[in-house]
Tab-separated table of C-alpha atoms and ligand atoms in Angstrom:
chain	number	residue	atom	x	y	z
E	1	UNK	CA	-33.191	51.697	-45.625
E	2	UNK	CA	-30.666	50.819	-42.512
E	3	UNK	CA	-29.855	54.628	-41.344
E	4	UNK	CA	-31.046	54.133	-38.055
E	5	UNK	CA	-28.376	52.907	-35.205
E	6	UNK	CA	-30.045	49.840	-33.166
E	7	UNK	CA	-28.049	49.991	-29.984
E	8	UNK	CA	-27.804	45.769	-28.548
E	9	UNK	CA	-26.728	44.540	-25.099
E	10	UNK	CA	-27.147	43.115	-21.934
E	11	UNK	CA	-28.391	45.170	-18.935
E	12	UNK	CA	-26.228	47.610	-17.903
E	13	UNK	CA	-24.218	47.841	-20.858
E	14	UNK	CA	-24.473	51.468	-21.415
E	15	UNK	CA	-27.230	51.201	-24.057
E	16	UNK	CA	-28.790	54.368	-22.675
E	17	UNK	CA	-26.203	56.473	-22.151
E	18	UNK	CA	-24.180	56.009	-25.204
E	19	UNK	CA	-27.438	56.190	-27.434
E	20	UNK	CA	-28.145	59.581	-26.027
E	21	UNK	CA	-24.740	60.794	-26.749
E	22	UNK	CA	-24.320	59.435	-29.909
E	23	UNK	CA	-27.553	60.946	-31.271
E	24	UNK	CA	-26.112	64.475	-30.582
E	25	UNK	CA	-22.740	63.193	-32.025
E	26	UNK	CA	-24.439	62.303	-35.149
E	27	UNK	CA	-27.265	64.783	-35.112
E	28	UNK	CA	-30.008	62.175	-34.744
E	29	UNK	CA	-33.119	61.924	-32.457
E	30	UNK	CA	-32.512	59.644	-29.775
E	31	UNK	CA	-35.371	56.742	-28.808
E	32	UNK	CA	-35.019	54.608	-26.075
E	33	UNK	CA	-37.317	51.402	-26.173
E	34	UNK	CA	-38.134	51.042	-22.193
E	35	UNK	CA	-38.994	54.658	-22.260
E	36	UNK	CA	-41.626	54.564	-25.288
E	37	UNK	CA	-43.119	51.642	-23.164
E	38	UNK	CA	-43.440	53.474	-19.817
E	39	UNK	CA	-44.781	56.371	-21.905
E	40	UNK	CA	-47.149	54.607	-23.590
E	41	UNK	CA	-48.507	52.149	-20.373
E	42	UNK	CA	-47.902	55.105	-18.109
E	43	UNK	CA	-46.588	52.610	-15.483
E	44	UNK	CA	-42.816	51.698	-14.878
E	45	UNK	CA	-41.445	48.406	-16.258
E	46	UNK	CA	-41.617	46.840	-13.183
E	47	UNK	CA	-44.882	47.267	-12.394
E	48	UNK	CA	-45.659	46.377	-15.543
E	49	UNK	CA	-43.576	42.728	-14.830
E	50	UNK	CA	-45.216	42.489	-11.657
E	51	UNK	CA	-49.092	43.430	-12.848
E	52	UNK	CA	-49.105	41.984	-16.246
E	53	UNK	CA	-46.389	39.721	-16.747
E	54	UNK	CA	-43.067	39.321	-18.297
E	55	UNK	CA	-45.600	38.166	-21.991
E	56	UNK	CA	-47.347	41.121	-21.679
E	57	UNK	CA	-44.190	43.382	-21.774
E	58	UNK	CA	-42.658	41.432	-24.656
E	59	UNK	CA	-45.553	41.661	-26.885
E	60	UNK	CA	-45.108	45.823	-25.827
E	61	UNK	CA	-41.434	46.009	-26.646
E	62	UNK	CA	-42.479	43.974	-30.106
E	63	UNK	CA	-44.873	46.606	-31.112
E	64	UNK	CA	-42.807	49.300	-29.854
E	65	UNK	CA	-39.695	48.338	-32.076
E	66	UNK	CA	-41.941	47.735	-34.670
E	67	UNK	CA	-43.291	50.995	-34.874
E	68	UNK	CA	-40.109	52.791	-34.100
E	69	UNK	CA	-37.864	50.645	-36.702
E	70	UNK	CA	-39.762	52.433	-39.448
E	71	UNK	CA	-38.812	55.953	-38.572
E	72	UNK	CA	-35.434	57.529	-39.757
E	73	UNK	CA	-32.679	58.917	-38.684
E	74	UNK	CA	-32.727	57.799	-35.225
E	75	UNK	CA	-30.192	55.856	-32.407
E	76	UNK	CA	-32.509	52.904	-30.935
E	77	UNK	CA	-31.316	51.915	-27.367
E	78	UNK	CA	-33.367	48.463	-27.233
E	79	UNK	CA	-34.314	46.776	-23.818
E	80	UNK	CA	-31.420	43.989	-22.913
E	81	UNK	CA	-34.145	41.051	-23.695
E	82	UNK	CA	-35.524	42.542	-27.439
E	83	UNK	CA	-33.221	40.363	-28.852
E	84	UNK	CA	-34.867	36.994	-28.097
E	85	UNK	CA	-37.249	37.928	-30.875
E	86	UNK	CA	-37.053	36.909	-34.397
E	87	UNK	CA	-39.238	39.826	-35.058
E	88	UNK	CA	-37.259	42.234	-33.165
E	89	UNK	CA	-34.048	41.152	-35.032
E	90	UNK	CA	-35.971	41.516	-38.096
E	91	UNK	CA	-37.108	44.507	-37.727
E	92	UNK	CA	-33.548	46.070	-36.391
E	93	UNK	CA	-31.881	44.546	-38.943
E	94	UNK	CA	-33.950	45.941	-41.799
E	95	UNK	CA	-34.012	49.365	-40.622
E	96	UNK	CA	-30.994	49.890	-38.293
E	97	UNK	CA	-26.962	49.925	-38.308
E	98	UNK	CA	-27.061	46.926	-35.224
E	99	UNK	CA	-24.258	47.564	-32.791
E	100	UNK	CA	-23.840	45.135	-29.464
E	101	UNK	CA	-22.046	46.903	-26.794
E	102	UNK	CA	-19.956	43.870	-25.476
E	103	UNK	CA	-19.688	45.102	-21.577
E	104	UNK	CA	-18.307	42.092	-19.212
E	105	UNK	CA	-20.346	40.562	-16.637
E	106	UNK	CA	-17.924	42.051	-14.191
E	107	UNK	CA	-18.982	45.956	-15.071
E	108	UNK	CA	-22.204	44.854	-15.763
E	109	UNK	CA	-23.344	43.102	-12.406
E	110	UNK	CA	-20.909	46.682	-10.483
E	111	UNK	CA	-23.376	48.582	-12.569
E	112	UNK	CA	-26.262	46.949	-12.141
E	113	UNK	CA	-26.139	45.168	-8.433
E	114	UNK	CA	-27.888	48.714	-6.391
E	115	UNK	CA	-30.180	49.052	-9.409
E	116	UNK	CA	-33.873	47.894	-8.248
E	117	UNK	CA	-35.223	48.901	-11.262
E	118	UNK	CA	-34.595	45.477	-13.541
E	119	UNK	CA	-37.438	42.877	-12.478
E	120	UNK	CA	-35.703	40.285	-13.990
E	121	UNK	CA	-32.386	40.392	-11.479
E	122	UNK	CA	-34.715	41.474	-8.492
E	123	UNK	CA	-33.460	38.241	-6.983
E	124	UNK	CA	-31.473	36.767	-3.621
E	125	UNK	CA	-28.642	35.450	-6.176
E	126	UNK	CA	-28.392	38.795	-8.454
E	127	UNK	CA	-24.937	37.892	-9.769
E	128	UNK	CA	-25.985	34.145	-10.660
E	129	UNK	CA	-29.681	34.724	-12.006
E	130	UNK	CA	-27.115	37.886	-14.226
E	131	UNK	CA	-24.647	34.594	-15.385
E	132	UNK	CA	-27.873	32.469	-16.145
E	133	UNK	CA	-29.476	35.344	-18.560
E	134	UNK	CA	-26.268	36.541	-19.957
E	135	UNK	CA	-24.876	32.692	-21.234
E	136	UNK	CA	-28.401	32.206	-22.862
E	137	UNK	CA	-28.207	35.455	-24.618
E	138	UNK	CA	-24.382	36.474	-25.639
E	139	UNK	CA	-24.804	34.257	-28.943
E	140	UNK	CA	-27.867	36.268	-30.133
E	141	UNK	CA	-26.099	39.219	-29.444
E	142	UNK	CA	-23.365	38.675	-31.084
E	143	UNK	CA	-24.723	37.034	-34.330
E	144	UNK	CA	-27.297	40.101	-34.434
E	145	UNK	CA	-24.738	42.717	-34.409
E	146	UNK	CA	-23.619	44.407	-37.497
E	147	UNK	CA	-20.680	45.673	-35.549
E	148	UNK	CA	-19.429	45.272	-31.551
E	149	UNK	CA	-18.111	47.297	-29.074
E	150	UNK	CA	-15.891	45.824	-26.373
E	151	UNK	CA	-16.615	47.882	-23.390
E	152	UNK	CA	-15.345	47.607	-19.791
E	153	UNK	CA	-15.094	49.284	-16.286
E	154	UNK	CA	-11.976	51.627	-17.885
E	155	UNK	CA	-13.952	52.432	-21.252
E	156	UNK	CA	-14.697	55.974	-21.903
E	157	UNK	CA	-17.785	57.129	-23.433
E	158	UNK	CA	-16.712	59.133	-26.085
E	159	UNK	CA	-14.207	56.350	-27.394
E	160	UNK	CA	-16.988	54.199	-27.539
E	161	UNK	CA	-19.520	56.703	-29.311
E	162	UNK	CA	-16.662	57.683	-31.827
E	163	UNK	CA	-15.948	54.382	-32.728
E	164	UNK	CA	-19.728	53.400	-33.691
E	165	UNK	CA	-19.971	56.930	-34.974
E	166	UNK	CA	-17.059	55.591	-37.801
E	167	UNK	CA	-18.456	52.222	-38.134
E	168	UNK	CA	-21.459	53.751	-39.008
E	169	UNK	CA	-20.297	56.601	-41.451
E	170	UNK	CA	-18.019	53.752	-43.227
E	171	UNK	CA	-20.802	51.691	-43.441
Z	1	S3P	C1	-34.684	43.557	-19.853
Z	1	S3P	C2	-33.896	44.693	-19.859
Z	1	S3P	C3	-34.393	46.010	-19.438
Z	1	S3P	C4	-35.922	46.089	-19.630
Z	1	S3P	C5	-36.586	44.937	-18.963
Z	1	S3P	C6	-36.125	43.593	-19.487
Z	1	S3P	C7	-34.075	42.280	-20.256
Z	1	S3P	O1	-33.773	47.053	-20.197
Z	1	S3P	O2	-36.243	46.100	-20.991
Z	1	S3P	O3	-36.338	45.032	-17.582
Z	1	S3P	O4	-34.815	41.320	-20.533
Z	1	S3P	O5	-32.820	42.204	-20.325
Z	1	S3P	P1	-32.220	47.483	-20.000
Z	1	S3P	O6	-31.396	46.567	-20.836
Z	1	S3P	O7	-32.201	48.886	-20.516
Z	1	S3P	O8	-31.916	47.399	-18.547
C-alpha cells in the first residue's frame, strides 16, 4: 500500500529538511536513509566511502530502503544516489507517494560547495564532478517521481511541504 512519502533528489536538494517538516505536517514519523545507515554501521558516510567503498554503501542503502519501504506511515528522505537502483525504485514505488524535489544546480552546488560531508563531491572541481553526477541522474529522477517539486534559492519551505502535503492527500 503506497502511504509512505519517498522524498527523491540530488544532493542538497532539501530532502532532509523538508522530510522532517512534512512528517509533522502530516503527522507521520520521519526516516532519513543516510541516518539509518550511520546508525546501523556506527561510522559516518564518509568513512564508510573511504574504508569500505562506494559498493559497500550501496548494498547498505539497498537493504536499508528495503527494510524501511515496508513500514507505514512514514516520509522517506532517500540518499541523492538510491535512485540508480532498480531495486530501490522498486521498492519506493511500491510502498511510497515518490516526490523529486527539482532544486537547480545553481542552489544546489551554493548549498552544497562548504559541505565536506558528501564523499562523492570531495573533489578539486566540486561544481564540475556536481554537473557530471547530476546530467547522469536528472532522467531517473524525473521518470521515478510520482510528483515534482521545482525548488530554487527563493523557495520557501512551507510552500514546498504544502504542496506535496496536497499532492499527497489528492492522491
Ligand atoms: C549520495 C548522497 C548522499 C549520501 C551519499 C551518496 C549520492 O545523501 O547518500 O553521500 O550518491 O548522491 P544526500 O543526498 O542526503 O546528500
Amino acid at each position: 500500500m503506497k502511504n509512505n512519502i519517498a522524498l527523491i533528489g540530488f544532493m542538497g536538494s532539501g530532502k532532509t529538511t523538508i522530510g522532517k517538516t512534512l512528517a509533522k505536517a502530516l503527522d507521520m514519523k520521519f526516516v532519513d536513509i543516510d541516518e539509518a545507515i550511520v546508525k546501523k554501521e556506527n561510522c559516518s558516510i564518509s568513512e564508510i566511502f573511504q574504508k569500505k567503498g562506494e559498493l559497500y554503501f550501496r548494498d547498505l542503502e539497498r537493504e536499508v530502503i528495503e527494510k524501511e519501504s515496508k513500514d507505514n506511515n512514514i516520509v522517506i528522505s532517500t540518499g541523492g544516489g538510491a535512485i540508480i537502483d532498480n531495486l530501490n525504485i522498486k521498492n519506493l514505488k511500491s510502498s511510497s507517494f515518490v516526490v523529486f524535489l527539482d532544486c537547480d544546480i545553481d542552489t544546489i552546488y551554493n548549498r552544497v560547495k562548504h559541505n565536506k560531508k558528501r564523499p562523492l563531491l570531495d573533489c578539486e572541481n566540486m561544481l564540475e564532478k556536481l554537473v557530471e553526477i547530476y546530467e547522469k541522474r536528472v532522467l531517473l529522477y524525473r521518470i521515478s517521481a510520482d510528483f515534482i517539486v521545482k525548488i530554487d534559492s527563493e523557495t520557501n519551505l512551507y510552500d514546498s511541504v504544502d504542496r506535496i502535503k496536497e499532492a499527497y492527500i489528492n492522491g
